[in-house]
CSV table of C-alpha atoms and ligand atoms in Angstrom, one decimal:
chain,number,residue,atom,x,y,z
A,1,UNK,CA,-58.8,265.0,132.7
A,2,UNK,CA,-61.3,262.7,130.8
A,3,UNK,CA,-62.3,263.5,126.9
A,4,UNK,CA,-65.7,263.2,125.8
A,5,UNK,CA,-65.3,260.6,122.4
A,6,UNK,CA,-68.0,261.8,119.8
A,7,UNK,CA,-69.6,258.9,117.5
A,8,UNK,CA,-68.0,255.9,119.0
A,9,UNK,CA,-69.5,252.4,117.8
A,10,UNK,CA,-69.9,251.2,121.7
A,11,UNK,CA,-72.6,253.1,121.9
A,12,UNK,CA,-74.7,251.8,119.2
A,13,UNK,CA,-74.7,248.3,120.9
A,14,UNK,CA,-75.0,250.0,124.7
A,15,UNK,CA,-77.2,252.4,123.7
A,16,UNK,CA,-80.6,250.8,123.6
A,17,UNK,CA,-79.4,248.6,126.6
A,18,UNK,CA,-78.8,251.2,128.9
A,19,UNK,CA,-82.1,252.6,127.4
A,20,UNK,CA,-84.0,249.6,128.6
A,21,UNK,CA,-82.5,249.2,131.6
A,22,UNK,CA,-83.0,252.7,133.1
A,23,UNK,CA,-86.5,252.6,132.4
A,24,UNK,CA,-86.8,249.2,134.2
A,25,UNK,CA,-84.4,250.9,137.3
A,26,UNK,CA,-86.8,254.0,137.1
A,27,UNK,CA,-90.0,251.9,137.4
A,28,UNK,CA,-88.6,249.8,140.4
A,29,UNK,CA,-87.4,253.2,142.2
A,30,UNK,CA,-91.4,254.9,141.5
A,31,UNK,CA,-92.7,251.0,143.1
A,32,UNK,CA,-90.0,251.7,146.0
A,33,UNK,CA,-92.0,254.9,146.8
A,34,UNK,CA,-95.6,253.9,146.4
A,35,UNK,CA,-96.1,255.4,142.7
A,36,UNK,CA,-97.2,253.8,139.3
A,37,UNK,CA,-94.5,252.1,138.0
A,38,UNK,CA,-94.9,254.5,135.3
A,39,UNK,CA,-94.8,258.1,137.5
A,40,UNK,CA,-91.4,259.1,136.1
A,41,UNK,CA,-92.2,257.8,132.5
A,42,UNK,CA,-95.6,260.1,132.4
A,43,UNK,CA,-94.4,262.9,133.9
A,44,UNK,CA,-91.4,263.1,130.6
A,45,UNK,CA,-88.6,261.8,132.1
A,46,UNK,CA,-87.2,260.2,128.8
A,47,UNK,CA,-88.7,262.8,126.5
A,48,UNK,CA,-85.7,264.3,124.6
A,49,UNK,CA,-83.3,265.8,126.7
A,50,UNK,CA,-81.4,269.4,127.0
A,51,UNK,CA,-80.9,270.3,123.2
A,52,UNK,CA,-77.5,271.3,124.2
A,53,UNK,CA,-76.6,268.3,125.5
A,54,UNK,CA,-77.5,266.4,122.7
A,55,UNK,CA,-76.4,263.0,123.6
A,56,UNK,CA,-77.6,261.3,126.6
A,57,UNK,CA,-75.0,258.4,126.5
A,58,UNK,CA,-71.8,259.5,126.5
A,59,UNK,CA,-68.5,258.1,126.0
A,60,UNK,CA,-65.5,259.0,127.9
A,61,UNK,CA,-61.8,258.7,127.4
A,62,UNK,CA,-58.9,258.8,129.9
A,63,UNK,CA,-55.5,258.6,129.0
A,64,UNK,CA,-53.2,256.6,130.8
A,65,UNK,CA,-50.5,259.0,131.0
A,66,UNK,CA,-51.6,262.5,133.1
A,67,UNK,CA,-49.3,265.2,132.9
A,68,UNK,CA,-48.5,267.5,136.1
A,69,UNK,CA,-50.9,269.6,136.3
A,70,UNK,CA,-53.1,270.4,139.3
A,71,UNK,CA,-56.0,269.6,137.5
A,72,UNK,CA,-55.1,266.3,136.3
A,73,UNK,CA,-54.6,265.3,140.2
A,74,UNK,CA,-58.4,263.9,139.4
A,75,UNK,CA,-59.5,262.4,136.5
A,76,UNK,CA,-63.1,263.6,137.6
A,77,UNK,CA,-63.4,266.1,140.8
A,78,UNK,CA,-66.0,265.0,143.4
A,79,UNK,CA,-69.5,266.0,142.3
A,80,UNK,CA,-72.9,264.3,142.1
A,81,UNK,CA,-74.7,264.0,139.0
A,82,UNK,CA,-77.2,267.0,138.8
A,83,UNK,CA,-80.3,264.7,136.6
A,84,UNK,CA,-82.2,261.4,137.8
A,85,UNK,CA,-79.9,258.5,137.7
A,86,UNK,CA,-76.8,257.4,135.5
A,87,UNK,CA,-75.9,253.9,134.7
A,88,UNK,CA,-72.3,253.4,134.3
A,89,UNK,CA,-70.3,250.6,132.0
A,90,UNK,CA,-66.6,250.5,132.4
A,91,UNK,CA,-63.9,248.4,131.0
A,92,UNK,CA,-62.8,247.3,133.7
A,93,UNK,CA,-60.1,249.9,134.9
A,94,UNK,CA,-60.4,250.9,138.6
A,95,UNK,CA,-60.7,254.8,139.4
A,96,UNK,CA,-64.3,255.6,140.7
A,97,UNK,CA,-65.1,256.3,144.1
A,98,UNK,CA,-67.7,256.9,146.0
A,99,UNK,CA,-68.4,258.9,149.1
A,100,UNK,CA,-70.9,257.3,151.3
A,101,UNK,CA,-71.5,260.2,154.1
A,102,UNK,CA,-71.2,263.4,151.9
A,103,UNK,CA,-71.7,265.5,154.4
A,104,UNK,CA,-69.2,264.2,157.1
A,105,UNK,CA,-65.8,265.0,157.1
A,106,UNK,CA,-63.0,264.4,156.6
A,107,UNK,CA,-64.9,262.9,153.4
A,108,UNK,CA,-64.2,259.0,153.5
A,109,UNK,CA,-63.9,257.4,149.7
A,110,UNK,CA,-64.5,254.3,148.9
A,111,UNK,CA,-63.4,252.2,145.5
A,112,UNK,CA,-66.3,251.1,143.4
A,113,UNK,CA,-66.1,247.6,142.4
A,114,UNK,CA,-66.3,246.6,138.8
A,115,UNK,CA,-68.6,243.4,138.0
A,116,UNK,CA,-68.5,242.0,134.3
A,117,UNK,CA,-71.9,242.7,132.8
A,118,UNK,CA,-73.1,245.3,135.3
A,119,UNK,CA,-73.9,248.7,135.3
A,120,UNK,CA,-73.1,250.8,138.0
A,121,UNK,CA,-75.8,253.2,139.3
A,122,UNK,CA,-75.0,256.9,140.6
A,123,UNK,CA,-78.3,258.4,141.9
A,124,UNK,CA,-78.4,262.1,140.5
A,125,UNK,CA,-79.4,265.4,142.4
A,126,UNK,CA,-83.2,265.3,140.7
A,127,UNK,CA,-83.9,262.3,142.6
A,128,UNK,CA,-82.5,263.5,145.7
A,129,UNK,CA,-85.0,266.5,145.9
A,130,UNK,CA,-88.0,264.6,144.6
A,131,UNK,CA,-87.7,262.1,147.8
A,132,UNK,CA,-86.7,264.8,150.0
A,133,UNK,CA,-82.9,263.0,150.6
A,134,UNK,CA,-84.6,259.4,150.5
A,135,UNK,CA,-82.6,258.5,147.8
A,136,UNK,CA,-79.7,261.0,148.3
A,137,UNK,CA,-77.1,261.5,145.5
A,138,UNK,CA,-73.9,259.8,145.0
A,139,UNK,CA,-71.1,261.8,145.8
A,140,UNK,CA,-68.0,260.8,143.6
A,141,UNK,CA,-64.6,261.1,141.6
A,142,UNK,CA,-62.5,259.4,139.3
A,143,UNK,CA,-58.4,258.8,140.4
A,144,UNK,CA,-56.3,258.4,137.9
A,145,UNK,CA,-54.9,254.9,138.0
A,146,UNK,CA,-52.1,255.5,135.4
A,147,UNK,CA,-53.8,252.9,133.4
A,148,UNK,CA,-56.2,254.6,130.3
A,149,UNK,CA,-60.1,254.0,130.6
A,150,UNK,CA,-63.1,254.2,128.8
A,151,UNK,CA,-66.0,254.6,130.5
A,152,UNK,CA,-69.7,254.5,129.2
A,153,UNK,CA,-72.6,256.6,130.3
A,154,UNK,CA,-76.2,257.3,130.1
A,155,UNK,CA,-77.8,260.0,131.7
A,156,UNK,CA,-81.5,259.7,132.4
A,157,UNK,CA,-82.8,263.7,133.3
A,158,UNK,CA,-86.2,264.9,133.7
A,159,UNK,CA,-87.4,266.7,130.7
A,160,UNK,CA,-86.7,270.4,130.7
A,161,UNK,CA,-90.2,271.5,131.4
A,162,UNK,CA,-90.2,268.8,134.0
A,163,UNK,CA,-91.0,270.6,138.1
A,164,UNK,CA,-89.4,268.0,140.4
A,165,UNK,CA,-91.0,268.8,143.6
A,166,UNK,CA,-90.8,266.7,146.8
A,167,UNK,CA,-93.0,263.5,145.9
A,168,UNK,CA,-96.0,263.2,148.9
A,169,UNK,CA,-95.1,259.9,149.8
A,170,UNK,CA,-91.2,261.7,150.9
A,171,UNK,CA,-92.8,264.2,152.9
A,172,UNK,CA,-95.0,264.5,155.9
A,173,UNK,CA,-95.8,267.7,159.0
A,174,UNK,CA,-92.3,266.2,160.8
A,175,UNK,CA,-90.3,265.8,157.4
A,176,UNK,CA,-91.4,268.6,155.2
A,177,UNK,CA,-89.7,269.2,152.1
A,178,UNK,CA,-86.2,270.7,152.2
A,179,UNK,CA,-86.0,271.8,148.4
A,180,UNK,CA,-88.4,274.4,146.6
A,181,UNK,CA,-90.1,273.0,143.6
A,182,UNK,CA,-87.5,273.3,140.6
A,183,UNK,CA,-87.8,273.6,136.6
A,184,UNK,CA,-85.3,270.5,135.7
A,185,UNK,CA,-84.2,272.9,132.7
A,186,UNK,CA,-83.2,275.8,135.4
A,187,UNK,CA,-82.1,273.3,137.3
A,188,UNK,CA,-79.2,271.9,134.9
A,189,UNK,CA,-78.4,275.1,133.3
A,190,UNK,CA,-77.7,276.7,136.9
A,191,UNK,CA,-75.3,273.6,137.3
A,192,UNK,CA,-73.7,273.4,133.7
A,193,UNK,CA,-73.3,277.1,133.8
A,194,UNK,CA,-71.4,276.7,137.4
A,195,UNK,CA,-69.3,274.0,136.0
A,196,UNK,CA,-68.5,275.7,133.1
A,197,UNK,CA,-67.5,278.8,135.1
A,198,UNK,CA,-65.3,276.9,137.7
B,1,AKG,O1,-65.6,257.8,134.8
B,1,AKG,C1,-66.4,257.5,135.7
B,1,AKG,O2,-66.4,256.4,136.2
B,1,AKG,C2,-67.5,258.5,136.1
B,1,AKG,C3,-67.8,259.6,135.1
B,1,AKG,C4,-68.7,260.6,135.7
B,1,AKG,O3,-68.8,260.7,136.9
B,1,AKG,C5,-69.6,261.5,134.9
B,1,AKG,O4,-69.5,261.5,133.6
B,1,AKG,O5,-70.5,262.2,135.4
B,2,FE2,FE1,-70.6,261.8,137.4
């Protein structure tokens, strides 16, 4: 079970940072399909986000100590992150994991790493559909270690107006597009209201 923290002073300093750096990671990923480096930029992928989401860096919280619950078996369930990219910062505490082959099973989960100073990058849904499962979205959970963790992260979403539609450099007469042109906005609501349902 992980908390959202609301006005915590990390993110003043990680704030801008993670700012800077996702727009440098989005640039490289529009070079890495034959776009302007600015593509995403222009098309208002760091206009202001989902007014209901308000904050696009969040800080999470979990405690050490999980009760007995079912739901506390996971600290986060499996899912992919439903916008462009996230960067993660931890403190250090192990937990994440990541699911290479999403789609094989018995689903094989792997322990993310944590390197001092680095963020860690979960491709979102968005960019899946946009490069027609080019960049495919990381499938992944949290385990509770017993240990508490904080966790930092920015979420970098298309604007709501935004249509993410197979780019033409993902697509071609063999490899057409496998996703119908979305509004990011419909998009993420469909998804929050799911999660918020389950
Ligand atoms: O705590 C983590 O390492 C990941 C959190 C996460 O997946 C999320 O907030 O979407
Ligand atoms: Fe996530």
């Amino acid at each position: 079970m992980m908390r959202a923290l609301s006005n915590p002073c990390a993110v003043n300093k990680r704030g801008p940072l993670s700012e800077t750096a996702g727009k440098l990671l989005v640039s490289l990923i529009a070079r890495a399909l034959n776009m302007d480096e600015d593509f995403f930029e222009k098309i208002g992928t760091f206009n202001p986000p989902m007014p209901f989401l308000r904050l696009r860096l969040r800080l999470l919280h979990y405690p050490g100590e999980l009760g007995l619950s079912d739901e506390e078996i996971y600290g986060a369930s499996a899912h992919s992150d439903y916008g462009m990219v996230t960067l993660l910062a931890s403190d250090g505490v192990g937990g994440l994991q990541v699911c290479r082959e999403k789609h094989i099973q018995p689903q094989d989960w792997e322990d993310v790493p944590h390197i001092d100073g680095a963020f860690i990058v979960n491709i979102g849904d968005m960019t899946e559909r946009w490069t027609n499962c080019l960049f495919r979205s990381t499938l992944h959970r949290v385990m509770p270690t017993g240990q508490e963790r904080y966790l930092m992260a920015f979420f970098i979403d298309p604007n709501p107006d935004c249509v993410v539609e197979c780019l033409k450099s993902c697509c071609s007469e063999s490899n057409p597009p496998r996703f119908p042109p979305v509004r990011s906005g419909d998009y993420l609501n469909e998804k929050f209201n799911l999660t918020i349902g389950s």
